[in-house]
mmCIF file of C-alpha atoms in Angstrom:
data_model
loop_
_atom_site.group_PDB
_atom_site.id
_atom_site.type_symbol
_atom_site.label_atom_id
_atom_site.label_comp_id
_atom_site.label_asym_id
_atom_site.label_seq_id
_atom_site.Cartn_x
_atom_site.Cartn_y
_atom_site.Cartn_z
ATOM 1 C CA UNK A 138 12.449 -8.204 -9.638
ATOM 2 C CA UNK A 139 9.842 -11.013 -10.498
ATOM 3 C CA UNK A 140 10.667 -13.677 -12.544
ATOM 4 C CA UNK A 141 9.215 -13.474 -16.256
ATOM 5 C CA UNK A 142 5.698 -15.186 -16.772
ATOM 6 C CA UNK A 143 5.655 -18.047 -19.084
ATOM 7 C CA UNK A 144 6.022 -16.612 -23.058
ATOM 8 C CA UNK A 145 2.701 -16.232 -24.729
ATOM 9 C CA UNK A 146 3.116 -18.608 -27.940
ATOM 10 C CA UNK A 147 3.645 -17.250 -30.889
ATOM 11 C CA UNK A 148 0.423 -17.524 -33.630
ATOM 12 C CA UNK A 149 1.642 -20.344 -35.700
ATOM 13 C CA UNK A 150 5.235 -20.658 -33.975
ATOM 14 C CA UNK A 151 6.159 -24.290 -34.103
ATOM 15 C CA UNK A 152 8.674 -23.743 -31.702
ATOM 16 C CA UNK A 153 8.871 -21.912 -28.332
ATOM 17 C CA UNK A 154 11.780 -18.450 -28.720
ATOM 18 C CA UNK A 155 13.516 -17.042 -26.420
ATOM 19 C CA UNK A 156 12.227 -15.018 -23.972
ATOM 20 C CA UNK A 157 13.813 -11.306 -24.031
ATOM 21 C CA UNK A 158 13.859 -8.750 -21.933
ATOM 22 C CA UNK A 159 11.975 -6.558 -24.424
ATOM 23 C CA UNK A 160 9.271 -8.806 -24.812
ATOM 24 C CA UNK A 161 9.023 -9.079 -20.755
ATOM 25 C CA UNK A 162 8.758 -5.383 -20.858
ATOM 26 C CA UNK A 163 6.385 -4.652 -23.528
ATOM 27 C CA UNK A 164 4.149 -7.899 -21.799
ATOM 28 C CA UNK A 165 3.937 -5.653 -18.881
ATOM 29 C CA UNK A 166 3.350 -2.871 -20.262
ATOM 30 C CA UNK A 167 -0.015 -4.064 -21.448
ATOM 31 C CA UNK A 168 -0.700 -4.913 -18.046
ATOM 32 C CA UNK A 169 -0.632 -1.436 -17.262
ATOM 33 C CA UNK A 170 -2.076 0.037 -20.492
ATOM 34 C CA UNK A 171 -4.569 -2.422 -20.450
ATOM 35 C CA UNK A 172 -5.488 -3.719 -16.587
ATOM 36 C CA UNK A 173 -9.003 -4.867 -17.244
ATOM 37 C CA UNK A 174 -7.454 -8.190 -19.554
ATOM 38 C CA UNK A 175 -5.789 -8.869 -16.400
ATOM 39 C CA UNK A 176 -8.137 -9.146 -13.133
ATOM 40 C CA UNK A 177 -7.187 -10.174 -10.212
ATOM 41 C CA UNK A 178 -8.697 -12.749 -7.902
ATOM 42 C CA UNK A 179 -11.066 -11.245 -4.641
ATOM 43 C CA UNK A 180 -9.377 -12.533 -1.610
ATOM 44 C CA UNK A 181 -11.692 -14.752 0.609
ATOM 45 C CA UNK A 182 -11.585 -12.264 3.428
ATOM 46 C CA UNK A 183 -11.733 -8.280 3.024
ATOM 47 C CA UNK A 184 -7.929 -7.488 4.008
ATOM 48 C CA UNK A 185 -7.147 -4.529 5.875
ATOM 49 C CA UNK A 186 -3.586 -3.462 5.625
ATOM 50 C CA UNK A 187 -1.985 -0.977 7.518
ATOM 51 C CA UNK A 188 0.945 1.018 5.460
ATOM 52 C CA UNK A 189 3.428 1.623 8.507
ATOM 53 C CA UNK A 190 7.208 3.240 9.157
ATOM 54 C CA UNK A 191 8.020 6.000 11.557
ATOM 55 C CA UNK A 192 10.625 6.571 9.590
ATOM 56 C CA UNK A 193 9.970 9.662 6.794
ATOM 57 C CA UNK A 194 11.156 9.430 3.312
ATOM 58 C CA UNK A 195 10.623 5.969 3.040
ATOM 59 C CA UNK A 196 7.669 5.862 0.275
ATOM 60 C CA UNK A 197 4.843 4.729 2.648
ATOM 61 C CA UNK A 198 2.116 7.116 1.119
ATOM 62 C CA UNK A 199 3.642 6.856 -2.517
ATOM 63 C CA UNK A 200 3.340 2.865 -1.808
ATOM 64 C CA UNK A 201 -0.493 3.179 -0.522
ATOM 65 C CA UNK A 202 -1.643 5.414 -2.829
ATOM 66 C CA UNK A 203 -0.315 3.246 -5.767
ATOM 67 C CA UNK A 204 -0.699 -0.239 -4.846
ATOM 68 C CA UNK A 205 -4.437 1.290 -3.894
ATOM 69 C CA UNK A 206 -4.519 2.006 -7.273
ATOM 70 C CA UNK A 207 -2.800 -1.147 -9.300
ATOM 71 C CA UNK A 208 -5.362 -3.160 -7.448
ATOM 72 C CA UNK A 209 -8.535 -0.707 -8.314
ATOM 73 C CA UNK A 210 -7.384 -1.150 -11.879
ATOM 74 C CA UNK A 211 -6.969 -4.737 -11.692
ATOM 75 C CA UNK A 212 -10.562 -5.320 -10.720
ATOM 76 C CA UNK A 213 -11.164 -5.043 -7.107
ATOM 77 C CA UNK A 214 -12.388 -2.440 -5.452
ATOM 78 C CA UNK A 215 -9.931 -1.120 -3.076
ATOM 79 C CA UNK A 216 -10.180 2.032 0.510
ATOM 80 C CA UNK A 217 -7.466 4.172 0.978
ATOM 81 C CA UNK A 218 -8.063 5.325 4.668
ATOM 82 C CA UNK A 219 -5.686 8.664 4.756
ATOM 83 C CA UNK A 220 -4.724 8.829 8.420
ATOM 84 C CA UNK A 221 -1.815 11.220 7.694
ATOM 85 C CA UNK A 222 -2.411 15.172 9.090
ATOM 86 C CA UNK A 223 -0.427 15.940 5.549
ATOM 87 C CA UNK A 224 -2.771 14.379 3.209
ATOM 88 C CA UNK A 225 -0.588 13.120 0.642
ATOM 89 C CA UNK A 226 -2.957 10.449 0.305
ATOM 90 C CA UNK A 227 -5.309 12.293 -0.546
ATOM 91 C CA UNK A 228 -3.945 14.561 -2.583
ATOM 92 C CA UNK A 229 -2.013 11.581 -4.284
ATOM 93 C CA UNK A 230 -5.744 10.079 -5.391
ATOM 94 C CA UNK A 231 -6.774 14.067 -5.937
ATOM 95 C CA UNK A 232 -9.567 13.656 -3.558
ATOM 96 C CA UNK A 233 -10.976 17.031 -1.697
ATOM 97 C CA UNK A 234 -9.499 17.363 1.628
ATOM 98 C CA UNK A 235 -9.550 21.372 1.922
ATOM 99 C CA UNK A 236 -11.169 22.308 5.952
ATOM 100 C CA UNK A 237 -14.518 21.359 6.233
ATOM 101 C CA UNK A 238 -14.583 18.422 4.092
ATOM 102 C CA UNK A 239 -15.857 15.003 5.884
ATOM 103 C CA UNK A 240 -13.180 12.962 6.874
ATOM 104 C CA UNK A 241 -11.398 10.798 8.929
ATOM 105 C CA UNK A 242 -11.252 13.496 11.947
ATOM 106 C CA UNK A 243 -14.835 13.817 11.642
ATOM 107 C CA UNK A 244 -14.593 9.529 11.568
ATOM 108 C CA UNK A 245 -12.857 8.844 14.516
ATOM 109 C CA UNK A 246 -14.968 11.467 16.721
ATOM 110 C CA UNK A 247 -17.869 9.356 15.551
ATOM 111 C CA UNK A 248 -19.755 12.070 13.821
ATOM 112 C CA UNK A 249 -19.441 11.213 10.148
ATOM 113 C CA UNK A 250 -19.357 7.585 9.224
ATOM 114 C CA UNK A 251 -16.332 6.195 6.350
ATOM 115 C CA UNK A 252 -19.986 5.742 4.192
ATOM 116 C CA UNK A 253 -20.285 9.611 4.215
ATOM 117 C CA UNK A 254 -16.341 10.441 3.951
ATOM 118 C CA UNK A 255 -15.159 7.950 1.242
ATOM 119 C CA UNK A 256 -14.725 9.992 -2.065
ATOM 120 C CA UNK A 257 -14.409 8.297 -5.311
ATOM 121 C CA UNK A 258 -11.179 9.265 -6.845
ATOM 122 C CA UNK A 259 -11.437 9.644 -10.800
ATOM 123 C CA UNK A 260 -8.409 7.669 -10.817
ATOM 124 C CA UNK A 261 -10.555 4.402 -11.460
ATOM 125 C CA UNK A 262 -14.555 4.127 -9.828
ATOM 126 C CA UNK A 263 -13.020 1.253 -8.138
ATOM 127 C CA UNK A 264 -10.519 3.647 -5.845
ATOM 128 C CA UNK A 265 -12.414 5.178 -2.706
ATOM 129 C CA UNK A 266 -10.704 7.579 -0.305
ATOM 130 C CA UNK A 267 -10.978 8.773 3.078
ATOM 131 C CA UNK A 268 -9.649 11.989 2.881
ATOM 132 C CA UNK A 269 -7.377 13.611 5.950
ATOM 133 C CA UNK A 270 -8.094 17.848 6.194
ATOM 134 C CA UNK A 271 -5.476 19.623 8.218
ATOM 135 C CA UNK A 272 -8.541 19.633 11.351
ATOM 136 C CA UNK A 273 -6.854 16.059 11.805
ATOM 137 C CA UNK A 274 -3.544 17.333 13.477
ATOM 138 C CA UNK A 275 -4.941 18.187 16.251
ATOM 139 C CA UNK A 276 -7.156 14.467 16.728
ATOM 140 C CA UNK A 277 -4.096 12.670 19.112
ATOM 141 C CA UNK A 278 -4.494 15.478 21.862
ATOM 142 C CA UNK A 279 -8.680 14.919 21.300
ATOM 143 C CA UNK A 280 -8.764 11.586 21.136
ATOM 144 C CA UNK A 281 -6.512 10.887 24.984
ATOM 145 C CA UNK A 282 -9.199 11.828 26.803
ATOM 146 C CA UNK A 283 -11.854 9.417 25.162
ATOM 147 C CA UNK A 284 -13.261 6.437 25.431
ATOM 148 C CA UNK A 285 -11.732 3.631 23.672
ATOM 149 C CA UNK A 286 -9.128 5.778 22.355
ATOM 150 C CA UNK A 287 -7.333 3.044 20.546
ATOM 151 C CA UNK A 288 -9.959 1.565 18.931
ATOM 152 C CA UNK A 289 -11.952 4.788 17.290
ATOM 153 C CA UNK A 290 -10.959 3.675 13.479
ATOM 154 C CA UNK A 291 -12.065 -0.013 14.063
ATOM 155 C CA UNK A 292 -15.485 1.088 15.510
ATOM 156 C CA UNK A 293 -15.648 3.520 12.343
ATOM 157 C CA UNK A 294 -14.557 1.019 10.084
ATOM 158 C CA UNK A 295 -17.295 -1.910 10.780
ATOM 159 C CA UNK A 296 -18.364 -4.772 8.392
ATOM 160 C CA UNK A 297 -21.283 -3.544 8.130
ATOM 161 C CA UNK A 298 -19.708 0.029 7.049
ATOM 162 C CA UNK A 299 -17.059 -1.593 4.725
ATOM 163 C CA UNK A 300 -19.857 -4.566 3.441
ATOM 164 C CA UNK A 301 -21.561 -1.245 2.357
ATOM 165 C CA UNK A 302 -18.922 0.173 0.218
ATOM 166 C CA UNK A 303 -18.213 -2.861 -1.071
ATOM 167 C CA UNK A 304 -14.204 -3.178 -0.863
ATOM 168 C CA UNK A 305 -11.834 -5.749 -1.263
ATOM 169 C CA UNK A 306 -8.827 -3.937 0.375
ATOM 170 C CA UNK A 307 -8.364 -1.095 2.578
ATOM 171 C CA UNK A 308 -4.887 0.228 3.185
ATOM 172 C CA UNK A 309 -4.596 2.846 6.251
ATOM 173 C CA UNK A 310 -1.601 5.429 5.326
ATOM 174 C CA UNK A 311 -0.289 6.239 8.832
ATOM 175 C CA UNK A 312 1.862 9.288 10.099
ATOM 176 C CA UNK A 313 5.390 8.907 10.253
ATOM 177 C CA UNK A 314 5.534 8.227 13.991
ATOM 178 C CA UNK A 315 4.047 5.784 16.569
ATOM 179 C CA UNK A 316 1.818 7.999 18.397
ATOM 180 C CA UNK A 317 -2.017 7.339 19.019
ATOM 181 C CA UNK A 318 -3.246 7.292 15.161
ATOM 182 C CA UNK A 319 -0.623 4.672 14.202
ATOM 183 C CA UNK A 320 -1.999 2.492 17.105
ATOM 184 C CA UNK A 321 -5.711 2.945 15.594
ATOM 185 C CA UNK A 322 -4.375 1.984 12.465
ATOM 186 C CA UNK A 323 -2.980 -0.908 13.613
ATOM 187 C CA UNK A 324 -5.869 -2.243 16.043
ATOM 188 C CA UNK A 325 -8.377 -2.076 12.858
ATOM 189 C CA UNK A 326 -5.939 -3.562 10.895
ATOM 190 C CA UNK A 327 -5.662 -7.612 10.081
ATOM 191 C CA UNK A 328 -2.045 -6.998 8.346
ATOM 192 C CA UNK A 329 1.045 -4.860 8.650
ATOM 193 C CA UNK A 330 2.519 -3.633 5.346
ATOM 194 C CA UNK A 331 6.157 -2.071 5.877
ATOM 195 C CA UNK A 332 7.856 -0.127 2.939
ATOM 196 C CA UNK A 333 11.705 -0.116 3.417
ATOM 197 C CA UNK A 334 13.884 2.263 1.401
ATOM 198 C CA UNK A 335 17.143 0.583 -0.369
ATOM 199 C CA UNK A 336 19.408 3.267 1.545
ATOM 200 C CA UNK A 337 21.854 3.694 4.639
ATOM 201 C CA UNK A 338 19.905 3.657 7.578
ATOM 202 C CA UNK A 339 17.761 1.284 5.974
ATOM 203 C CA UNK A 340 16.446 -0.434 9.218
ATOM 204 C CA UNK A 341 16.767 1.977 11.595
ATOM 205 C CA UNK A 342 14.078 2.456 13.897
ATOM 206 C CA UNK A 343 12.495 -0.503 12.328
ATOM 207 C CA UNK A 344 13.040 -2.738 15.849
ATOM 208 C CA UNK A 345 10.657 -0.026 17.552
ATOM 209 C CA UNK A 346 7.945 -0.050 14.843
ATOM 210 C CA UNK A 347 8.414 -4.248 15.733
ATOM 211 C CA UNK A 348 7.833 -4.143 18.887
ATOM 212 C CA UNK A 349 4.709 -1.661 18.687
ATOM 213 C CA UNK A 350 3.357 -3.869 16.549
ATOM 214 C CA UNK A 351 4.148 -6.824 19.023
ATOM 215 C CA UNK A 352 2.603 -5.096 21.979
ATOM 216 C CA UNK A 353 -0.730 -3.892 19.728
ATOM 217 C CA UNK A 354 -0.908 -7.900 19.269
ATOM 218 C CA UNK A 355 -0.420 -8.813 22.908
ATOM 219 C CA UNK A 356 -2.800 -6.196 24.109
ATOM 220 C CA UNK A 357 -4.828 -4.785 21.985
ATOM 221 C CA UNK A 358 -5.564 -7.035 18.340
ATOM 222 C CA UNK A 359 -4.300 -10.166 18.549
ATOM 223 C CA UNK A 360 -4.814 -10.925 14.273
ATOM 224 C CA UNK A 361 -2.418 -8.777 13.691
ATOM 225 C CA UNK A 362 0.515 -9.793 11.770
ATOM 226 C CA UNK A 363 3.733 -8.183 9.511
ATOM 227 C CA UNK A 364 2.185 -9.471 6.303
ATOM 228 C CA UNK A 365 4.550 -7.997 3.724
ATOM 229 C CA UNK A 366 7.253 -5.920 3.266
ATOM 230 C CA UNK A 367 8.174 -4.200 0.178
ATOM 231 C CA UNK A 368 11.883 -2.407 -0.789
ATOM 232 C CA UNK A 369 11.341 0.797 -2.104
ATOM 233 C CA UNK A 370 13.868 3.978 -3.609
ATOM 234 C CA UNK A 371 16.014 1.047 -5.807
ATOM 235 C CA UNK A 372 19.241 2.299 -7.407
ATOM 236 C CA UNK A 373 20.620 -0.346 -9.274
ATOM 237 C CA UNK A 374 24.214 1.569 -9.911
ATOM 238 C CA UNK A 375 24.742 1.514 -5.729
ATOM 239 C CA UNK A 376 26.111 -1.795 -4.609
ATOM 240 C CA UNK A 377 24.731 -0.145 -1.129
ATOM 241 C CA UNK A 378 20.880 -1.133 -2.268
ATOM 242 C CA UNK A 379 22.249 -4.447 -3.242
ATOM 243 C CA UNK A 380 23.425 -4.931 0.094
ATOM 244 C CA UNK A 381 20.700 -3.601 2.172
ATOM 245 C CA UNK A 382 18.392 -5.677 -0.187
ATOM 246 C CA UNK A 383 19.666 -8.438 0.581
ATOM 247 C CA UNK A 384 20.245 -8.074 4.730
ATOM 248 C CA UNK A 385 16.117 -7.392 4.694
ATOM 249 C CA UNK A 386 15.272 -10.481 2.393
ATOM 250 C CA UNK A 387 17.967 -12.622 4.863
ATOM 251 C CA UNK A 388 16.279 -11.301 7.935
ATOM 252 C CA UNK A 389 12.637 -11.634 6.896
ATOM 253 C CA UNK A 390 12.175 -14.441 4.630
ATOM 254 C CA UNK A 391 9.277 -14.928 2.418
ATOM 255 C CA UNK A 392 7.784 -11.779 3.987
ATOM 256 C CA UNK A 393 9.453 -9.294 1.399
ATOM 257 C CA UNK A 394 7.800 -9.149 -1.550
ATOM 258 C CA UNK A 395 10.118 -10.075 -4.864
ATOM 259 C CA UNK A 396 9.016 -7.212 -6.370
ATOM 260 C CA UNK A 397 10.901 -4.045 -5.641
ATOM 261 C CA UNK A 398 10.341 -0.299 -6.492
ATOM 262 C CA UNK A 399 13.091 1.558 -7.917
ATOM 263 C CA UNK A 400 13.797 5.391 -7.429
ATOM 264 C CA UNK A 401 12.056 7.284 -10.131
ATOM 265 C CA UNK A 402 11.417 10.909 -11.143
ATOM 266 C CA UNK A 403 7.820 9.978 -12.507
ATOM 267 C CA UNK A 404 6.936 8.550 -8.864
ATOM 268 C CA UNK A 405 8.182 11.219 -7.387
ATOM 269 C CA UNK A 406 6.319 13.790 -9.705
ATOM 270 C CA UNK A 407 2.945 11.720 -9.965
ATOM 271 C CA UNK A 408 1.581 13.493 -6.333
ATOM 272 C CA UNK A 409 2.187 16.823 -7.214
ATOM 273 C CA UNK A 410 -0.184 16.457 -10.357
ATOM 274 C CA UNK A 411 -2.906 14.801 -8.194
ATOM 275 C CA UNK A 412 -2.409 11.359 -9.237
ATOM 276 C CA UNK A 413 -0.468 8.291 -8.695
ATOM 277 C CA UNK A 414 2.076 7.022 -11.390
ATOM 278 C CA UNK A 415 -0.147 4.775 -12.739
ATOM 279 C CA UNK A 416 -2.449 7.418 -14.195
ATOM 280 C CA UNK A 417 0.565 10.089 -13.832
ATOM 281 C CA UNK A 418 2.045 8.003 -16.794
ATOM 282 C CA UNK A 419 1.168 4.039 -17.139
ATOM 283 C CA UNK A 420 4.188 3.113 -18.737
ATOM 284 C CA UNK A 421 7.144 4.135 -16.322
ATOM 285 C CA UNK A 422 8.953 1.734 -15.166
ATOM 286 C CA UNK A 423 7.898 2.781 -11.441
ATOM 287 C CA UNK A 424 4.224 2.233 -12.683
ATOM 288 C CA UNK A 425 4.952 -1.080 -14.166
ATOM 289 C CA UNK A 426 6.848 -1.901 -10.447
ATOM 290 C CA UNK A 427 3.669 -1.101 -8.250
ATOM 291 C CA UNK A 428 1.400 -2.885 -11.164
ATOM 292 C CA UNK A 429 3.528 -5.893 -10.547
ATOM 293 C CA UNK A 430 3.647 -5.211 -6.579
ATOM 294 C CA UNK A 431 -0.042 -5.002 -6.627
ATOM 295 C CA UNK A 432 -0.556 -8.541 -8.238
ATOM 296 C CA UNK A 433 1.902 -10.073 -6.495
ATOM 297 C CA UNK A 434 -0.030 -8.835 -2.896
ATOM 298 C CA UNK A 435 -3.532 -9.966 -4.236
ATOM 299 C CA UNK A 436 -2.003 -13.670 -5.352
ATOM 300 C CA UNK A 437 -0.042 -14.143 -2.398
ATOM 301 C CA UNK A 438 -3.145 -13.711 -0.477
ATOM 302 C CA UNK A 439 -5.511 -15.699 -2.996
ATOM 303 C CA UNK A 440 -3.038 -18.901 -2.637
ATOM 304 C CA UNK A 441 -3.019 -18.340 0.887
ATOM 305 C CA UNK A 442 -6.608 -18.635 1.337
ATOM 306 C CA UNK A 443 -6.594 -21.633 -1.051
ATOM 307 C CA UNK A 444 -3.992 -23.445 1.688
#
């Protein structure tokens, strides 16, 4: 977990206390309760992050959907691109995605532009969406036969279409495979975000999803890097998460994010009432984990466009 901030002096303390753990909580609390005391800085560049695992289960929608959010809340003004036929995503951020809605089908065919199919979620009017309808399960089979087939979602999403909306981040939520939307995803992407569940079988398939990404750079977008990972599904009372926590922080260095998101029934619930935990309820510890996630992405980045 992250380290505690400095302690906030107390009014007419003449001496520092002790920092507790109670205090550390209830300080971040108030950074969920109240995000607009704590902005966060713009990064130089608009970063486009790609939310990738084949593997299923692992939290990559819960993760997109909620750091998506954390970051909306915090100030900047943040795309979800929903690139998943399921449309958690979307209905994660409770944006429309019935048949018939624009979206990213109608996107990557080049007949609706992400202008027309971003939805505002009433999450935060900082949180746009890109909704995926169930027309979209049937775009790899449409999309072999056309031009540029791997580059559709980078054509769609232009800087003069994302300078337009106006966003800070966008974070594409991929299937769980590494078929031909996962390969758009990553060729309009500048960064590769990888959630990895605490659990057995922790980093399987994970050496496939690498070397995807490394032929995508070779071949087709040579910016593209494995920016960040973050551990997901946490339970503390397993020495197994211990273990696979620390074989993915020894293998990947300064990569992992120190934050990590424990298992929680409120994350888990948030979706089904058409919101992420942060609205779902603010001060879960889950909430408080993707708050301090989100922060920890957007100053990472800021200091590394100060270098």
């Amino acid at each position: 977990m992250n380290p505690p901030s400095p302690r906030p002096e107390a009014p007419g303390a003449g001496h520092e206390l002790a920092w507790t753990p109670i205090e550390e909580e209830a300080h971040r609390a108030a950074r969920v309760l109240h995000p607009e005391k704590h902005q966060l800085p713009r990064p130089a560049r608009r970063r486009i992050m790609t939310v990738a695992n084949q593997k299923g289960g692992v939290g990559k929608t819960t993760t997109a959907v909620n750091l998506a959010a954390g970051l909306a809340l915090s100030g900047l003004k943040t795309l979800v691109i929903d690139l998943d036929p399921q449309g958690n995503a979307s209905t994660a951020l409770n944006v429309d995605h019935r048949s018939g809605t624009p979206s990213v089908y109608e996107t990557l065919l080049g007949e609706v532009s992400v202008v027309e199919a971003a939805a505002m979620s009433e999450q935060s009017p900082n949180l746009l969406c890109v909704p995926a309808t169930i027309d979209l399960a049937g775009a790899e089979i449409e999309l072999v036969s056309m031009g540029s087939r791997e580059a559709r979602l980078k054509e769609a999403l232009s800087e003069e279409a994302l300078a337009e909306l106006d966003v800070d981040y966008v974070f594409i939520d991929c299937p769980p495979s590494l078929g031909l939307l996962t390969v758009n995803a990553m060729v309009a992407a500048h960064e590769v975000l990888i959630p990895i569940q605490c659990e057995y079988y922790a980093l399987e398939g994970l050496g496939q999803l690498l070397s995807n990404i490394d032929l995508v750079q070779q071949h087709l977008n040579r910016e593209l890097t494995v920016s960040t990972i973050l551990l997901t599904m946490y339970d503390g009372r397993t020495k197994l998460a211990d273990q696979v926590t620390q074989e993915v922080r020894n293998h990947f260095g300064e990569v992992v994010l120190k934050t990590i998101i424990p298992r929680s029934v409120k994350v888990s619930e948030a979706p089904g009432y058409g919101q992420t935990v942060l609205a779902y309820d603010p001060g879960s510890r889950g909430a408080m984990c993707y708050l301090d996630a989100a922060r920890e992405l957007a100053e990472r980045g800021a200091r590394k466009d100060g270098q």
